[in-house]
mmCIF file with all atom_site columns, C-alpha atoms in Angstrom:
data_model
loop_
_atom_site.group_PDB
_atom_site.id
_atom_site.type_symbol
_atom_site.label_atom_id
_atom_site.label_alt_id
_atom_site.label_comp_id
_atom_site.label_asym_id
_atom_site.label_entity_id
_atom_site.label_seq_id
_atom_site.pdbx_PDB_ins_code
_atom_site.Cartn_x
_atom_site.Cartn_y
_atom_site.Cartn_z
_atom_site.occupancy
_atom_site.B_iso_or_equiv
_atom_site.pdbx_formal_charge
_atom_site.auth_seq_id
_atom_site.auth_comp_id
_atom_site.auth_asym_id
_atom_site.auth_atom_id
_atom_site.pdbx_PDB_model_num
ATOM 1   C CA . UNK A 1 1   ? 56.323 63.598  -9.495  1.00 86.00 ? 1   UNK A CA 1
ATOM 2   C CA . UNK A 1 2   ? 58.638 65.933  -10.164 1.00 92.00 ? 2   UNK A CA 1
ATOM 3   C CA . UNK A 1 3   ? 60.907 66.506  -7.052  1.00 96.00 ? 3   UNK A CA 1
ATOM 4   C CA . UNK A 1 4   ? 62.844 69.635  -6.621  1.00 96.00 ? 4   UNK A CA 1
ATOM 5   C CA . UNK A 1 5   ? 64.772 70.206  -3.333  1.00 96.00 ? 5   UNK A CA 1
ATOM 6   C CA . UNK A 1 6   ? 65.741 74.667  -3.223  1.00 96.00 ? 6   UNK A CA 1
ATOM 7   C CA . UNK A 1 7   ? 64.209 76.369  -6.220  1.00 95.00 ? 7   UNK A CA 1
ATOM 8   C CA . UNK A 1 8   ? 65.564 79.772  -7.060  1.00 95.00 ? 8   UNK A CA 1
ATOM 9   C CA . UNK A 1 9   ? 63.881 81.436  -9.569  1.00 95.00 ? 9   UNK A CA 1
ATOM 10  C CA . UNK A 1 10  ? 63.670 85.428  -8.485  1.00 96.00 ? 10  UNK A CA 1
ATOM 11  C CA . UNK A 1 11  ? 63.527 87.366  -11.138 1.00 97.00 ? 11  UNK A CA 1
ATOM 12  C CA . UNK A 1 12  ? 63.069 84.323  -13.906 1.00 97.00 ? 12  UNK A CA 1
ATOM 13  C CA . UNK A 1 13  ? 61.338 85.119  -17.284 1.00 97.00 ? 13  UNK A CA 1
ATOM 14  C CA . UNK A 1 14  ? 59.563 82.452  -18.369 1.00 95.00 ? 14  UNK A CA 1
ATOM 15  C CA . UNK A 1 15  ? 57.912 82.286  -21.256 1.00 93.00 ? 15  UNK A CA 1
ATOM 16  C CA . UNK A 1 16  ? 55.289 79.679  -22.830 1.00 92.00 ? 16  UNK A CA 1
ATOM 17  C CA . UNK A 1 17  ? 53.581 77.712  -20.191 1.00 95.00 ? 17  UNK A CA 1
ATOM 18  C CA . UNK A 1 18  ? 55.896 76.443  -16.916 1.00 95.00 ? 18  UNK A CA 1
ATOM 19  C CA . UNK A 1 19  ? 54.781 72.771  -16.114 1.00 94.00 ? 19  UNK A CA 1
ATOM 20  C CA . UNK A 1 20  ? 55.144 72.306  -12.004 1.00 96.00 ? 20  UNK A CA 1
ATOM 21  C CA . UNK A 1 21  ? 51.851 70.049  -11.805 1.00 95.00 ? 21  UNK A CA 1
ATOM 22  C CA . UNK A 1 22  ? 52.127 67.976  -8.402  1.00 95.00 ? 22  UNK A CA 1
ATOM 23  C CA . UNK A 1 23  ? 55.791 68.691  -7.988  1.00 97.00 ? 23  UNK A CA 1
ATOM 24  C CA . UNK A 1 24  ? 57.406 68.584  -4.358  1.00 98.00 ? 24  UNK A CA 1
ATOM 25  C CA . UNK A 1 25  ? 59.168 71.738  -3.411  1.00 97.00 ? 25  UNK A CA 1
ATOM 26  C CA . UNK A 1 26  ? 60.990 69.661  -0.617  1.00 96.00 ? 26  UNK A CA 1
ATOM 27  C CA . UNK A 1 27  ? 63.257 72.536  0.245   1.00 96.00 ? 27  UNK A CA 1
ATOM 28  C CA . UNK A 1 28  ? 62.468 76.587  -0.258  1.00 96.00 ? 28  UNK A CA 1
ATOM 29  C CA . UNK A 1 29  ? 60.661 77.572  -3.324  1.00 97.00 ? 29  UNK A CA 1
ATOM 30  C CA . UNK A 1 30  ? 61.755 81.725  -4.060  1.00 97.00 ? 30  UNK A CA 1
ATOM 31  C CA . UNK A 1 31  ? 60.186 83.229  -6.785  1.00 97.00 ? 31  UNK A CA 1
ATOM 32  C CA . UNK A 1 32  ? 60.837 86.474  -6.352  1.00 98.00 ? 32  UNK A CA 1
ATOM 33  C CA . UNK A 1 33  ? 60.103 88.743  -9.210  1.00 98.00 ? 33  UNK A CA 1
ATOM 34  C CA . UNK A 1 34  ? 59.472 85.717  -11.150 1.00 98.00 ? 34  UNK A CA 1
ATOM 35  C CA . UNK A 1 35  ? 57.716 86.625  -15.171 1.00 98.00 ? 35  UNK A CA 1
ATOM 36  C CA . UNK A 1 36  ? 54.997 83.898  -16.132 1.00 97.00 ? 36  UNK A CA 1
ATOM 37  C CA . UNK A 1 37  ? 53.758 84.819  -19.822 1.00 95.00 ? 37  UNK A CA 1
ATOM 38  C CA . UNK A 1 38  ? 51.950 81.503  -20.535 1.00 95.00 ? 38  UNK A CA 1
ATOM 39  C CA . UNK A 1 39  ? 50.097 79.301  -17.650 1.00 96.00 ? 39  UNK A CA 1
ATOM 40  C CA . UNK A 1 40  ? 52.048 78.707  -14.361 1.00 97.00 ? 40  UNK A CA 1
ATOM 41  C CA . UNK A 1 41  ? 50.343 75.301  -13.913 1.00 97.00 ? 41  UNK A CA 1
ATOM 42  C CA . UNK A 1 42  ? 50.969 74.246  -10.079 1.00 98.00 ? 42  UNK A CA 1
ATOM 43  C CA . UNK A 1 43  ? 48.083 72.145  -9.974  1.00 98.00 ? 43  UNK A CA 1
ATOM 44  C CA . UNK A 1 44  ? 48.139 69.667  -6.806  1.00 98.00 ? 44  UNK A CA 1
ATOM 45  C CA . UNK A 1 45  ? 51.995 70.955  -6.230  1.00 98.00 ? 45  UNK A CA 1
ATOM 46  C CA . UNK A 1 46  ? 53.204 70.648  -2.668  1.00 98.00 ? 46  UNK A CA 1
ATOM 47  C CA . UNK A 1 47  ? 55.247 73.069  -0.937  1.00 98.00 ? 47  UNK A CA 1
ATOM 48  C CA . UNK A 1 48  ? 57.121 71.506  2.398   1.00 97.00 ? 48  UNK A CA 1
ATOM 49  C CA . UNK A 1 49  ? 58.921 74.725  2.852   1.00 96.00 ? 49  UNK A CA 1
ATOM 50  C CA . UNK A 1 50  ? 58.925 78.623  2.672   1.00 97.00 ? 50  UNK A CA 1
ATOM 51  C CA . UNK A 1 51  ? 57.154 79.832  -0.668  1.00 97.00 ? 51  UNK A CA 1
ATOM 52  C CA . UNK A 1 52  ? 57.699 82.844  -1.882  1.00 97.00 ? 52  UNK A CA 1
ATOM 53  C CA . UNK A 1 53  ? 56.294 84.937  -4.675  1.00 98.00 ? 53  UNK A CA 1
ATOM 54  C CA . UNK A 1 54  ? 57.132 88.667  -3.783  1.00 98.00 ? 54  UNK A CA 1
ATOM 55  C CA . UNK A 1 55  ? 56.363 90.841  -6.653  1.00 98.00 ? 55  UNK A CA 1
ATOM 56  C CA . UNK A 1 56  ? 55.596 88.035  -9.182  1.00 98.00 ? 56  UNK A CA 1
ATOM 57  C CA . UNK A 1 57  ? 53.769 88.226  -12.380 1.00 98.00 ? 57  UNK A CA 1
ATOM 58  C CA . UNK A 1 58  ? 51.384 85.808  -13.638 1.00 98.00 ? 58  UNK A CA 1
ATOM 59  C CA . UNK A 1 59  ? 49.547 85.187  -17.197 1.00 96.00 ? 59  UNK A CA 1
ATOM 60  C CA . UNK A 1 60  ? 47.751 82.123  -16.092 1.00 97.00 ? 60  UNK A CA 1
ATOM 61  C CA . UNK A 1 61  ? 48.463 80.777  -12.358 1.00 98.00 ? 61  UNK A CA 1
ATOM 62  C CA . UNK A 1 62  ? 46.781 77.609  -11.551 1.00 98.00 ? 62  UNK A CA 1
ATOM 63  C CA . UNK A 1 63  ? 47.297 76.438  -7.565  1.00 98.00 ? 63  UNK A CA 1
ATOM 64  C CA . UNK A 1 64  ? 44.180 74.484  -7.898  1.00 98.00 ? 64  UNK A CA 1
ATOM 65  C CA . UNK A 1 65  ? 44.600 71.607  -4.818  1.00 98.00 ? 65  UNK A CA 1
ATOM 66  C CA . UNK A 1 66  ? 48.288 73.166  -4.052  1.00 98.00 ? 66  UNK A CA 1
ATOM 67  C CA . UNK A 1 67  ? 49.490 72.246  -0.460  1.00 98.00 ? 67  UNK A CA 1
ATOM 68  C CA . UNK A 1 68  ? 51.795 74.573  1.794   1.00 98.00 ? 68  UNK A CA 1
ATOM 69  C CA . UNK A 1 69  ? 52.502 72.844  4.251   1.00 96.00 ? 69  UNK A CA 1
ATOM 70  C CA . UNK A 1 70  ? 55.921 73.591  5.625   1.00 89.00 ? 70  UNK A CA 1
ATOM 71  C CA . UNK A 1 71  ? 56.500 77.542  6.410   1.00 88.00 ? 71  UNK A CA 1
ATOM 72  C CA . UNK A 1 72  ? 55.458 81.084  5.726   1.00 96.00 ? 72  UNK A CA 1
ATOM 73  C CA . UNK A 1 73  ? 53.912 81.982  2.070   1.00 97.00 ? 73  UNK A CA 1
ATOM 74  C CA . UNK A 1 74  ? 53.920 85.127  0.564   1.00 98.00 ? 74  UNK A CA 1
ATOM 75  C CA . UNK A 1 75  ? 52.557 86.324  -2.378  1.00 98.00 ? 75  UNK A CA 1
ATOM 76  C CA . UNK A 1 76  ? 52.901 90.238  -1.195  1.00 98.00 ? 76  UNK A CA 1
ATOM 77  C CA . UNK A 1 77  ? 52.246 92.375  -4.306  1.00 98.00 ? 77  UNK A CA 1
ATOM 78  C CA . UNK A 1 78  ? 51.773 89.685  -7.047  1.00 98.00 ? 78  UNK A CA 1
ATOM 79  C CA . UNK A 1 79  ? 49.839 90.558  -10.215 1.00 98.00 ? 79  UNK A CA 1
ATOM 80  C CA . UNK A 1 80  ? 47.753 88.241  -11.481 1.00 98.00 ? 80  UNK A CA 1
ATOM 81  C CA . UNK A 1 81  ? 46.987 89.350  -15.214 1.00 97.00 ? 81  UNK A CA 1
ATOM 82  C CA . UNK A 1 82  ? 44.853 86.271  -16.011 1.00 97.00 ? 82  UNK A CA 1
ATOM 83  C CA . UNK A 1 83  ? 42.710 84.121  -13.765 1.00 97.00 ? 83  UNK A CA 1
ATOM 84  C CA . UNK A 1 84  ? 44.110 83.278  -10.965 1.00 98.00 ? 84  UNK A CA 1
ATOM 85  C CA . UNK A 1 85  ? 43.100 79.471  -9.446  1.00 98.00 ? 85  UNK A CA 1
ATOM 86  C CA . UNK A 1 86  ? 43.607 78.692  -5.715  1.00 98.00 ? 86  UNK A CA 1
ATOM 87  C CA . UNK A 1 87  ? 40.389 76.551  -5.053  1.00 98.00 ? 87  UNK A CA 1
ATOM 88  C CA . UNK A 1 88  ? 40.770 73.831  -2.678  1.00 98.00 ? 88  UNK A CA 1
ATOM 89  C CA . UNK A 1 89  ? 44.264 74.602  -1.938  1.00 98.00 ? 89  UNK A CA 1
ATOM 90  C CA . UNK A 1 90  ? 45.599 74.416  1.429   1.00 98.00 ? 90  UNK A CA 1
ATOM 91  C CA . UNK A 1 91  ? 47.710 77.230  3.225   1.00 98.00 ? 91  UNK A CA 1
ATOM 92  C CA . UNK A 1 92  ? 49.517 75.176  6.673   1.00 96.00 ? 92  UNK A CA 1
ATOM 93  C CA . UNK A 1 93  ? 51.438 78.579  7.355   1.00 94.00 ? 93  UNK A CA 1
ATOM 94  C CA . UNK A 1 94  ? 51.340 82.759  7.855   1.00 97.00 ? 94  UNK A CA 1
ATOM 95  C CA . UNK A 1 95  ? 49.840 83.253  4.151   1.00 98.00 ? 95  UNK A CA 1
ATOM 96  C CA . UNK A 1 96  ? 50.178 87.062  3.156   1.00 98.00 ? 96  UNK A CA 1
ATOM 97  C CA . UNK A 1 97  ? 48.740 88.095  -0.289  1.00 98.00 ? 97  UNK A CA 1
ATOM 98  C CA . UNK A 1 98  ? 49.320 91.976  0.691   1.00 98.00 ? 98  UNK A CA 1
ATOM 99  C CA . UNK A 1 99  ? 48.998 94.668  -2.155  1.00 98.00 ? 99  UNK A CA 1
ATOM 100 C CA . UNK A 1 100 ? 48.296 91.792  -4.300  1.00 98.00 ? 100 UNK A CA 1
ATOM 101 C CA . UNK A 1 101 ? 46.612 92.997  -7.658  1.00 98.00 ? 101 UNK A CA 1
ATOM 102 C CA . UNK A 1 102 ? 43.895 90.333  -9.513  1.00 98.00 ? 102 UNK A CA 1
ATOM 103 C CA . UNK A 1 103 ? 43.545 92.199  -13.077 1.00 98.00 ? 103 UNK A CA 1
ATOM 104 C CA . UNK A 1 104 ? 40.715 88.884  -14.126 1.00 97.00 ? 104 UNK A CA 1
ATOM 105 C CA . UNK A 1 105 ? 39.199 86.442  -11.953 1.00 97.00 ? 105 UNK A CA 1
ATOM 106 C CA . UNK A 1 106 ? 40.569 85.075  -8.547  1.00 98.00 ? 106 UNK A CA 1
ATOM 107 C CA . UNK A 1 107 ? 39.103 81.584  -7.355  1.00 98.00 ? 107 UNK A CA 1
ATOM 108 C CA . UNK A 1 108 ? 39.142 80.846  -3.656  1.00 98.00 ? 108 UNK A CA 1
ATOM 109 C CA . UNK A 1 109 ? 36.451 78.355  -3.458  1.00 98.00 ? 109 UNK A CA 1
ATOM 110 C CA . UNK A 1 110 ? 37.280 75.642  -0.722  1.00 98.00 ? 110 UNK A CA 1
ATOM 111 C CA . UNK A 1 111 ? 40.655 76.911  0.108   1.00 98.00 ? 111 UNK A CA 1
ATOM 112 C CA . UNK A 1 112 ? 41.759 76.309  3.726   1.00 98.00 ? 112 UNK A CA 1
ATOM 113 C CA . UNK A 1 113 ? 44.013 78.269  6.041   1.00 98.00 ? 113 UNK A CA 1
ATOM 114 C CA . UNK A 1 114 ? 45.255 77.082  9.115   1.00 97.00 ? 114 UNK A CA 1
ATOM 115 C CA . UNK A 1 115 ? 47.141 80.185  9.958   1.00 97.00 ? 115 UNK A CA 1
ATOM 116 C CA . UNK A 1 116 ? 46.840 83.899  9.503   1.00 97.00 ? 116 UNK A CA 1
ATOM 117 C CA . UNK A 1 117 ? 45.502 85.064  6.171   1.00 98.00 ? 117 UNK A CA 1
ATOM 118 C CA . UNK A 1 118 ? 46.581 88.403  4.964   1.00 98.00 ? 118 UNK A CA 1
ATOM 119 C CA . UNK A 1 119 ? 44.679 90.006  2.026   1.00 98.00 ? 119 UNK A CA 1
ATOM 120 C CA . UNK A 1 120 ? 45.264 93.642  2.976   1.00 98.00 ? 120 UNK A CA 1
ATOM 121 C CA . UNK A 1 121 ? 45.191 96.369  0.448   1.00 98.00 ? 121 UNK A CA 1
ATOM 122 C CA . UNK A 1 122 ? 44.518 93.601  -2.349  1.00 98.00 ? 122 UNK A CA 1
ATOM 123 C CA . UNK A 1 123 ? 42.768 94.365  -5.516  1.00 98.00 ? 123 UNK A CA 1
ATOM 124 C CA . UNK A 1 124 ? 40.209 92.756  -6.901  1.00 98.00 ? 124 UNK A CA 1
ATOM 125 C CA . UNK A 1 125 ? 39.111 93.613  -10.472 1.00 97.00 ? 125 UNK A CA 1
ATOM 126 C CA . UNK A 1 126 ? 37.173 90.451  -11.496 1.00 96.00 ? 126 UNK A CA 1
ATOM 127 C CA . UNK A 1 127 ? 35.371 87.785  -9.819  1.00 92.00 ? 127 UNK A CA 1
ATOM 128 C CA . UNK A 1 128 ? 36.423 87.243  -6.431  1.00 97.00 ? 128 UNK A CA 1
ATOM 129 C CA . UNK A 1 129 ? 35.000 83.947  -4.721  1.00 98.00 ? 129 UNK A CA 1
ATOM 130 C CA . UNK A 1 130 ? 35.828 82.409  -1.517  1.00 98.00 ? 130 UNK A CA 1
ATOM 131 C CA . UNK A 1 131 ? 33.113 80.145  -1.492  1.00 98.00 ? 131 UNK A CA 1
ATOM 132 C CA . UNK A 1 132 ? 33.366 77.789  1.283   1.00 98.00 ? 132 UNK A CA 1
ATOM 133 C CA . UNK A 1 133 ? 36.505 79.033  2.454   1.00 98.00 ? 133 UNK A CA 1
ATOM 134 C CA . UNK A 1 134 ? 37.578 78.010  5.861   1.00 98.00 ? 134 UNK A CA 1
ATOM 135 C CA . UNK A 1 135 ? 39.786 80.523  7.826   1.00 98.00 ? 135 UNK A CA 1
ATOM 136 C CA . UNK A 1 136 ? 40.789 78.993  10.846  1.00 98.00 ? 136 UNK A CA 1
ATOM 137 C CA . UNK A 1 137 ? 43.376 81.982  12.132  1.00 97.00 ? 137 UNK A CA 1
ATOM 138 C CA . UNK A 1 138 ? 42.761 85.198  11.737  1.00 98.00 ? 138 UNK A CA 1
ATOM 139 C CA . UNK A 1 139 ? 41.832 86.479  8.333   1.00 98.00 ? 139 UNK A CA 1
ATOM 140 C CA . UNK A 1 140 ? 42.325 90.116  7.226   1.00 98.00 ? 140 UNK A CA 1
ATOM 141 C CA . UNK A 1 141 ? 40.977 91.929  4.327   1.00 98.00 ? 141 UNK A CA 1
ATOM 142 C CA . UNK A 1 142 ? 41.146 95.398  5.547   1.00 97.00 ? 142 UNK A CA 1
ATOM 143 C CA . UNK A 1 143 ? 41.275 97.925  3.028   1.00 98.00 ? 143 UNK A CA 1
ATOM 144 C CA . UNK A 1 144 ? 40.787 95.667  0.366   1.00 98.00 ? 144 UNK A CA 1
ATOM 145 C CA . UNK A 1 145 ? 39.098 96.971  -2.859  1.00 98.00 ? 145 UNK A CA 1
ATOM 146 C CA . UNK A 1 146 ? 36.579 94.355  -4.855  1.00 98.00 ? 146 UNK A CA 1
ATOM 147 C CA . UNK A 1 147 ? 35.736 95.815  -8.258  1.00 97.00 ? 147 UNK A CA 1
ATOM 148 C CA . UNK A 1 148 ? 32.712 93.634  -8.638  1.00 97.00 ? 148 UNK A CA 1
ATOM 149 C CA . UNK A 1 149 ? 30.897 90.649  -5.950  1.00 96.00 ? 149 UNK A CA 1
ATOM 150 C CA . UNK A 1 150 ? 32.285 89.491  -3.022  1.00 96.00 ? 150 UNK A CA 1
ATOM 151 C CA . UNK A 1 151 ? 31.229 86.177  -2.704  1.00 97.00 ? 151 UNK A CA 1
ATOM 152 C CA . UNK A 1 152 ? 32.170 84.796  0.547   1.00 98.00 ? 152 UNK A CA 1
ATOM 153 C CA . UNK A 1 153 ? 29.136 82.359  0.864   1.00 98.00 ? 153 UNK A CA 1
ATOM 154 C CA . UNK A 1 154 ? 29.255 79.424  3.559   1.00 98.00 ? 154 UNK A CA 1
ATOM 155 C CA . UNK A 1 155 ? 32.620 80.358  4.582   1.00 98.00 ? 155 UNK A CA 1
ATOM 156 C CA . UNK A 1 156 ? 34.067 79.977  8.137   1.00 98.00 ? 156 UNK A CA 1
ATOM 157 C CA . UNK A 1 157 ? 36.113 82.588  10.269  1.00 98.00 ? 157 UNK A CA 1
ATOM 158 C CA . UNK A 1 158 ? 37.659 80.482  13.474  1.00 95.00 ? 158 UNK A CA 1
ATOM 159 C CA . UNK A 1 159 ? 39.519 83.482  15.053  1.00 95.00 ? 159 UNK A CA 1
ATOM 160 C CA . UNK A 1 160 ? 38.759 87.122  14.191  1.00 97.00 ? 160 UNK A CA 1
ATOM 161 C CA . UNK A 1 161 ? 38.381 88.704  10.995  1.00 97.00 ? 161 UNK A CA 1
ATOM 162 C CA . UNK A 1 162 ? 38.715 92.228  9.602   1.00 97.00 ? 162 UNK A CA 1
ATOM 163 C CA . UNK A 1 163 ? 37.315 93.998  6.333   1.00 97.00 ? 163 UNK A CA 1
ATOM 164 C CA . UNK A 1 164 ? 37.722 97.413  7.644   1.00 96.00 ? 164 UNK A CA 1
ATOM 165 C CA . UNK A 1 165 ? 38.141 99.973  5.093   1.00 97.00 ? 165 UNK A CA 1
ATOM 166 C CA . UNK A 1 166 ? 37.124 97.472  2.177   1.00 98.00 ? 166 UNK A CA 1
ATOM 167 C CA . UNK A 1 167 ? 35.494 98.650  -0.623  1.00 97.00 ? 167 UNK A CA 1
ATOM 168 C CA . UNK A 1 168 ? 33.158 96.097  -2.761  1.00 97.00 ? 168 UNK A CA 1
ATOM 169 C CA . UNK A 1 169 ? 31.911 97.554  -6.121  1.00 97.00 ? 169 UNK A CA 1
ATOM 170 C CA . UNK A 1 170 ? 29.286 95.248  -6.481  1.00 96.00 ? 170 UNK A CA 1
ATOM 171 C CA . UNK A 1 171 ? 27.153 92.856  -4.225  1.00 96.00 ? 171 UNK A CA 1
ATOM 172 C CA . UNK A 1 172 ? 28.666 91.611  -0.645  1.00 96.00 ? 172 UNK A CA 1
ATOM 173 C CA . UNK A 1 173 ? 28.038 87.962  -0.270  1.00 97.00 ? 173 UNK A CA 1
ATOM 174 C CA . UNK A 1 174 ? 28.269 86.271  3.344   1.00 97.00 ? 174 UNK A CA 1
ATOM 175 C CA . UNK A 1 175 ? 25.214 83.769  3.459   1.00 97.00 ? 175 UNK A CA 1
ATOM 176 C CA . UNK A 1 176 ? 25.486 81.502  5.703   1.00 98.00 ? 176 UNK A CA 1
ATOM 177 C CA . UNK A 1 177 ? 28.569 82.606  6.895   1.00 98.00 ? 177 UNK A CA 1
ATOM 178 C CA . UNK A 1 178 ? 29.742 81.239  10.460  1.00 98.00 ? 178 UNK A CA 1
ATOM 179 C CA . UNK A 1 179 ? 32.196 83.806  12.500  1.00 98.00 ? 179 UNK A CA 1
ATOM 180 C CA . UNK A 1 180 ? 33.322 82.226  15.576  1.00 97.00 ? 180 UNK A CA 1
ATOM 181 C CA . UNK A 1 181 ? 35.756 85.382  17.020  1.00 96.00 ? 181 UNK A CA 1
ATOM 182 C CA . UNK A 1 182 ? 34.894 89.057  16.189  1.00 96.00 ? 182 UNK A CA 1
ATOM 183 C CA . UNK A 1 183 ? 34.105 90.224  13.138  1.00 96.00 ? 183 UNK A CA 1
ATOM 184 C CA . UNK A 1 184 ? 34.942 93.790  11.882  1.00 97.00 ? 184 UNK A CA 1
ATOM 185 C CA . UNK A 1 185 ? 33.238 95.491  9.089   1.00 96.00 ? 185 UNK A CA 1
ATOM 186 C CA . UNK A 1 186 ? 33.919 98.992  10.170  1.00 96.00 ? 186 UNK A CA 1
ATOM 187 C CA . UNK A 1 187 ? 33.698 101.726 7.450   1.00 96.00 ? 187 UNK A CA 1
ATOM 188 C CA . UNK A 1 188 ? 33.559 99.130  4.568   1.00 96.00 ? 188 UNK A CA 1
ATOM 189 C CA . UNK A 1 189 ? 31.976 100.988 1.185   1.00 96.00 ? 189 UNK A CA 1
ATOM 190 C CA . UNK A 1 190 ? 28.971 98.562  0.135   1.00 96.00 ? 190 UNK A CA 1
ATOM 191 C CA . UNK A 1 191 ? 27.953 99.867  -3.258  1.00 96.00 ? 191 UNK A CA 1
ATOM 192 C CA . UNK A 1 192 ? 25.792 97.111  -3.700  1.00 95.00 ? 192 UNK A CA 1
ATOM 193 C CA . UNK A 1 193 ? 23.600 94.591  -1.775  1.00 96.00 ? 193 UNK A CA 1
ATOM 194 C CA . UNK A 1 194 ? 25.029 93.218  1.270   1.00 96.00 ? 194 UNK A CA 1
ATOM 195 C CA . UNK A 1 195 ? 23.847 90.114  2.020   1.00 96.00 ? 195 UNK A CA 1
ATOM 196 C CA . UNK A 1 196 ? 23.997 87.974  5.542   1.00 97.00 ? 196 UNK A CA 1
ATOM 197 C CA . UNK A 1 197 ? 21.197 85.765  5.668   1.00 96.00 ? 197 UNK A CA 1
ATOM 198 C CA . UNK A 1 198 ? 21.227 82.845  7.897   1.00 97.00 ? 198 UNK A CA 1
ATOM 199 C CA . UNK A 1 199 ? 25.024 83.819  9.033   1.00 97.00 ? 199 UNK A CA 1
ATOM 200 C CA . UNK A 1 200 ? 26.262 83.005  12.539  1.00 97.00 ? 200 UNK A CA 1
#
């Protein structure tokens, strides 16, 4: 496995694919403003300290099974032009996707967030799937915009969660969810069906 200490790639332009699959980042990873024109392959990578991708742009982002274990994680105002894969990813620090734009499909199936997870004002243009996701801390989706379906089937929310002022263009799937804290759906715009079958 590739071992990397501190990684500083602010405003880097990476032509073609970026093979960081299974890499271990032992120091801080800073990709602020980086532009990945091809596939950014972080499949199974482990970030042991702060990981920051603020305002980066991705052609195809693969963070499936990535582990963020050592500090805050920030994807604020990131633009995902192609598919964004975060299935089975683990986030152990405060996680922020505030203001991010997913112009294609966003896959967060079975994601695990141990701390606060912030998706406020995120734009989902394609499929947005959080099936089987687990949010142990606060989960914020306030002001998010889902152009198509919002899929949270079988998701678990350990503390308070907020979808206030979110807009869902397709169907809202919250079937079989568990909300252990307060669940705020104030002023949500449901333009399709809203499914809460067997939700607790």
